[in-house]
CSV table of C-alpha atoms in Angstrom, one decimal:
chain,number,residue,atom,x,y,z
C,75,ALA,CA,42.9,-42.1,-56.8
C,76,GLN,CA,41.7,-44.9,-54.5
C,77,LYS,CA,40.8,-48.3,-55.9
C,78,VAL,CA,39.8,-51.6,-54.5
C,79,THR,CA,39.9,-54.8,-56.5
C,80,GLN,CA,38.1,-58.0,-55.6
C,81,ALA,CA,38.9,-60.2,-58.5
C,82,GLN,CA,36.7,-63.1,-57.3
C,83,THR,CA,33.2,-62.4,-58.4
C,84,GLU,CA,31.7,-65.6,-57.0
C,85,ILE,CA,33.0,-68.5,-54.9
C,86,SER,CA,31.2,-71.7,-54.1
C,87,VAL,CA,32.4,-74.0,-51.4
C,88,VAL,CA,31.1,-76.9,-49.4
C,89,GLU,CA,30.4,-76.5,-45.8
C,90,LYS,CA,33.4,-76.9,-43.5
C,91,GLU,CA,35.8,-75.9,-46.2
C,92,ASP,CA,38.2,-73.0,-45.7
C,93,VAL,CA,37.8,-70.1,-48.1
C,94,THR,CA,39.9,-67.0,-48.8
C,95,LEU,CA,38.5,-63.8,-50.3
C,96,ASP,CA,41.1,-61.6,-52.0
C,97,CYS,CA,41.3,-57.9,-51.8
C,98,VAL,CA,43.9,-55.7,-53.5
C,99,TYR,CA,44.0,-51.9,-53.1
C,100,GLU,CA,45.6,-48.9,-54.6
C,101,THR,CA,46.2,-45.6,-52.8
C,102,ARG,CA,48.8,-42.9,-52.7
C,103,ASP,CA,48.0,-42.0,-49.1
C,104,THR,CA,50.3,-43.2,-46.4
C,105,THR,CA,47.5,-43.1,-43.8
C,106,TYR,CA,44.5,-45.1,-44.8
C,107,TYR,CA,42.0,-47.7,-43.5
C,108,LEU,CA,40.9,-51.0,-44.8
C,109,PHE,CA,37.5,-52.6,-44.1
C,110,TRP,CA,35.6,-55.8,-44.7
C,111,TYR,CA,31.8,-55.8,-44.8
C,112,LYS,CA,29.3,-58.6,-45.1
C,113,GLN,CA,26.1,-58.1,-47.0
C,114,PRO,CA,23.5,-60.9,-46.4
C,115,PRO,CA,20.5,-61.2,-48.7
C,116,SER,CA,18.6,-58.6,-46.6
C,117,GLY,CA,20.9,-56.0,-48.0
C,118,GLU,CA,22.2,-54.4,-44.8
C,119,LEU,CA,26.0,-54.0,-44.6
C,120,VAL,CA,27.5,-55.7,-41.6
C,121,PHE,CA,30.8,-54.4,-40.4
C,122,LEU,CA,33.5,-57.1,-39.9
C,123,ILE,CA,36.8,-55.4,-39.4
C,124,ARG,CA,38.8,-52.1,-39.8
C,125,ARG,CA,42.5,-52.0,-40.1
C,126,ASN,CA,44.7,-48.9,-40.3
C,127,SER,CA,47.8,-48.7,-42.6
C,128,PHE,CA,50.2,-48.7,-39.7
C,129,ASP,CA,49.0,-52.0,-38.2
C,130,GLU,CA,50.1,-55.0,-40.2
C,131,GLN,CA,49.3,-57.5,-37.6
C,132,ASN,CA,47.0,-60.2,-38.7
C,133,GLU,CA,43.8,-60.6,-36.9
C,134,ILE,CA,41.7,-63.6,-35.9
C,135,SER,CA,38.1,-63.4,-34.7
C,136,GLY,CA,36.6,-66.8,-34.3
C,137,ARG,CA,36.4,-68.5,-37.7
C,138,TYR,CA,37.4,-65.2,-39.4
C,139,SER,CA,41.0,-64.1,-40.0
C,140,TRP,CA,42.5,-61.3,-42.0
C,141,ASN,CA,46.0,-61.0,-43.6
C,142,PHE,CA,47.2,-57.5,-44.3
C,143,GLN,CA,50.3,-57.2,-46.4
C,144,LYS,CA,51.4,-53.7,-47.4
C,145,SER,CA,54.2,-55.0,-49.6
C,146,THR,CA,51.6,-56.5,-51.9
C,147,SER,CA,48.7,-54.0,-51.1
C,148,SER,CA,46.5,-56.8,-50.1
C,149,PHE,CA,44.0,-57.4,-47.3
C,150,ASN,CA,42.7,-60.9,-47.6
C,151,PHE,CA,39.9,-62.5,-45.6
C,152,THR,CA,39.8,-66.1,-44.7
C,153,ILE,CA,36.8,-68.0,-43.3
C,154,THR,CA,37.8,-71.3,-41.6
C,155,ALA,CA,35.3,-74.1,-41.6
C,156,SER,CA,32.7,-72.3,-43.6
C,157,GLN,CA,29.0,-72.5,-42.7
C,158,VAL,CA,25.9,-72.0,-44.7
C,159,VAL,CA,25.2,-68.8,-42.7
C,160,ASP,CA,28.4,-67.4,-44.2
C,161,SER,CA,26.7,-67.2,-47.6
C,162,ALA,CA,26.7,-63.5,-48.5
C,163,VAL,CA,28.4,-60.8,-50.6
C,164,TYR,CA,31.6,-59.6,-49.0
C,165,PHE,CA,33.0,-56.2,-49.7
C,166,CYS,CA,36.5,-54.9,-49.1
C,167,ALA,CA,36.7,-51.1,-48.8
C,168,LEU,CA,39.3,-48.4,-48.4
C,169,SER,CA,39.2,-45.0,-46.8
C,170,PHE,CA,41.7,-42.2,-46.1
C,171,THR,CA,41.9,-39.0,-44.1
C,172,GLY,CA,40.5,-35.9,-45.8
C,173,GLY,CA,38.1,-35.4,-48.7
C,174,GLY,CA,35.1,-36.3,-46.5
C,175,ASN,CA,36.6,-39.6,-45.4
C,176,LYS,CA,34.9,-41.3,-48.3
C,177,LEU,CA,34.7,-45.1,-48.4
C,178,THR,CA,35.7,-46.7,-51.7
C,179,PHE,CA,34.3,-50.2,-52.1
C,180,GLY,CA,35.4,-53.2,-54.2
C,181,THR,CA,32.9,-54.9,-56.4
C,182,GLY,CA,32.3,-57.6,-53.9
C,183,THR,CA,32.6,-61.4,-53.8
C,184,GLN,CA,29.5,-63.5,-53.7
C,185,LEU,CA,30.2,-66.5,-51.4
C,186,LYS,CA,27.9,-69.5,-51.5
C,187,VAL,CA,28.4,-72.2,-48.9
C,188,GLU,CA,26.5,-75.4,-49.7
C,189,LEU,CA,25.8,-78.4,-47.6
G,24,SER,CA,23.7,-44.5,-28.7
G,25,GLN,CA,23.8,-43.5,-32.3
G,26,THR,CA,21.3,-44.8,-34.8
G,27,ILE,CA,20.5,-44.2,-38.4
G,28,HIS,CA,17.1,-44.3,-40.0
G,29,GLN,CA,16.4,-44.7,-43.6
G,30,TRP,CA,13.1,-45.0,-45.3
G,31,PRO,CA,11.2,-46.3,-47.1
G,32,ALA,CA,12.5,-49.8,-47.3
G,33,THR,CA,11.0,-50.5,-50.6
G,34,LEU,CA,9.7,-48.3,-53.3
G,35,VAL,CA,8.3,-48.8,-56.8
G,36,GLN,CA,8.0,-45.7,-58.9
G,37,PRO,CA,7.1,-45.0,-62.5
G,38,VAL,CA,9.5,-43.5,-65.0
G,39,GLY,CA,9.4,-39.8,-64.9
G,40,SER,CA,8.1,-39.5,-61.3
G,41,PRO,CA,9.9,-37.6,-58.6
G,42,LEU,CA,11.9,-39.3,-55.8
G,43,SER,CA,12.7,-38.4,-52.2
G,44,LEU,CA,14.6,-40.7,-49.9
G,45,GLU,CA,15.3,-39.6,-46.4
G,46,CYS,CA,18.0,-40.5,-43.9
G,47,THR,CA,18.3,-39.3,-40.4
G,48,VAL,CA,20.9,-39.9,-37.7
G,49,GLU,CA,20.4,-39.7,-34.0
G,50,GLY,CA,22.8,-39.5,-31.1
G,51,THR,CA,25.6,-37.6,-32.8
G,52,SER,CA,26.2,-34.1,-34.1
G,53,ASN,CA,27.9,-32.8,-37.2
G,54,PRO,CA,28.3,-36.3,-38.8
G,55,ASN,CA,29.6,-36.9,-42.3
G,56,LEU,CA,26.8,-38.2,-44.4
G,57,TYR,CA,26.9,-40.4,-47.5
G,58,TRP,CA,24.5,-41.8,-50.1
G,59,TYR,CA,25.6,-45.0,-51.9
G,60,ARG,CA,23.9,-46.9,-54.7
G,61,GLN,CA,24.2,-50.6,-55.5
G,62,ALA,CA,22.9,-51.6,-58.9
G,63,ALA,CA,21.8,-55.2,-59.3
G,64,GLY,CA,24.8,-57.5,-59.0
G,65,ARG,CA,27.3,-54.7,-58.6
G,66,GLY,CA,29.3,-53.0,-56.0
G,67,LEU,CA,28.6,-49.9,-54.0
G,68,GLN,CA,29.0,-46.6,-55.7
G,69,LEU,CA,29.3,-43.4,-53.7
G,70,LEU,CA,26.8,-40.8,-55.0
G,71,PHE,CA,27.0,-37.9,-52.6
G,72,TYR,CA,28.6,-37.0,-49.4
G,73,SER,CA,28.2,-34.1,-47.0
G,74,VAL,CA,30.5,-32.7,-44.3
G,75,GLY,CA,28.0,-30.2,-43.0
G,76,ILE,CA,24.7,-28.5,-43.4
G,77,GLY,CA,24.2,-27.3,-47.0
G,78,GLN,CA,27.5,-28.8,-48.1
G,79,ILE,CA,27.0,-31.4,-50.8
G,80,SER,CA,29.7,-33.1,-52.9
G,81,SER,CA,28.7,-35.1,-55.9
G,82,GLU,CA,30.8,-38.0,-57.0
G,83,VAL,CA,29.0,-39.1,-60.1
G,84,PRO,CA,27.1,-36.8,-62.5
G,85,GLN,CA,23.6,-38.2,-62.8
G,86,ASN,CA,19.9,-37.7,-62.5
G,87,LEU,CA,19.9,-37.4,-58.8
G,88,SER,CA,20.6,-34.6,-56.2
G,89,ALA,CA,21.1,-34.5,-52.5
G,90,SER,CA,20.4,-32.0,-49.8
G,91,ARG,CA,21.2,-31.6,-46.1
G,92,PRO,CA,18.7,-29.2,-44.7
G,93,GLN,CA,19.5,-30.1,-41.1
G,94,ASP,CA,22.6,-31.4,-39.3
G,95,ARG,CA,21.4,-34.9,-39.1
G,96,GLN,CA,19.2,-35.2,-42.1
G,97,PHE,CA,20.3,-36.2,-45.6
G,98,ILE,CA,17.8,-36.4,-48.5
G,99,LEU,CA,18.3,-37.9,-51.9
G,100,SER,CA,16.0,-36.6,-54.7
G,101,SER,CA,15.2,-36.7,-58.3
G,102,LYS,CA,12.8,-34.6,-60.4
G,103,LYS,CA,12.2,-37.3,-63.0
G,104,LEU,CA,13.3,-40.9,-62.4
G,105,LEU,CA,14.9,-43.0,-65.1
G,106,LEU,CA,14.9,-46.8,-65.4
G,107,SER,CA,18.6,-46.7,-64.7
G,108,ASP,CA,17.9,-45.2,-61.3
G,109,SER,CA,16.7,-48.6,-60.0
G,110,GLY,CA,18.9,-50.0,-57.3
G,111,PHE,CA,19.6,-50.4,-53.7
G,112,TYR,CA,20.3,-47.1,-51.9
G,113,LEU,CA,22.2,-46.9,-48.7
G,114,CYS,CA,22.7,-44.0,-46.4
G,115,ALA,CA,25.7,-43.9,-44.1
G,116,TRP,CA,27.3,-41.7,-41.5
G,117,SER,CA,30.7,-41.3,-40.0
G,118,ASN,CA,32.0,-39.2,-37.1
G,119,GLY,CA,34.5,-37.4,-39.3
G,120,ARG,CA,37.4,-39.5,-38.1
G,121,VAL,CA,38.2,-42.2,-40.5
G,122,GLY,CA,37.2,-45.6,-39.4
G,123,GLY,CA,33.7,-45.5,-38.1
G,124,TYR,CA,30.9,-45.9,-40.7
G,125,THR,CA,27.4,-46.9,-39.9
G,126,PHE,CA,25.0,-47.8,-42.7
G,127,GLY,CA,21.2,-47.6,-42.8
G,128,SER,CA,19.1,-50.6,-43.7
G,129,GLY,CA,18.7,-49.4,-47.3
G,130,THR,CA,15.9,-48.6,-49.8
G,131,ARG,CA,15.3,-50.9,-52.7
G,132,LEU,CA,14.0,-48.7,-55.5
G,133,THR,CA,12.5,-50.1,-58.7
G,134,VAL,CA,11.6,-47.8,-61.5
G,135,VAL,CA,9.1,-49.2,-63.8
C-alpha cells in the first residue's frame, strides 16, 4: 500500500525566514513518482514539482528547493526567504505505475507566513 | 492544449437531495479521470478513478457513485446527500503515464 505522511500540520514563520516542509512516503514499488502541490485559499491545486524514483538529484527553482532521499524515504520541500504569498496548504503526493496511476496525497501542511 | 472544466464552483444542497457534478476534459483522448474529495481541514481522498468509458473503480465505499458516459466526461452523483458529503470536490485527469496530473478548479459542496 502507498502512504504519504506529512507530520507538520501547521507551520508559522515570519517573512524572510526559511522553512522546510517534511514528507515521508511508503511504497513497495521500485518505480514511483513524488509530487508537491500548493493549494492557495482559492482551493485550486498548483503543481510545483514531480520527481521519479530514479532521480535523486536535488532541485532548485527560484526560492524553492527539494531534497529527495530514498534512503530515508523522504522528499522535503524548502522555501527560502519566505513571503506572505507563500501562505497556503502544501501537499506531498505519491504515484506509481499501474492501478490507474492513482495519486496518493499526504494530509497537507498549512504554511502561514506573517509580516 | 488540454483543459479541464468542472462545475458548478459552489453548491448548497439540502440533506436527502440528489447530486450531480460534472467534469469534462478537452484536448486529449482516453484520459485517466479521477474524483477527489477534501473534507474541511483535511487532505485529499481519492473517491473514484476511471481508465476508460464505463470503467469505474471505487476507492472508498460511500454514498456517492461515478459514471463515465463519454471518453472525456466524468460525473459524480448521489441519490440522497448526507451532511457528511460536504466538502471540496476536485476532478483530475492524467494521460495514463505517471507524472502528469491536471486538476479542475473544484466544487465546494455544502449539505445543509
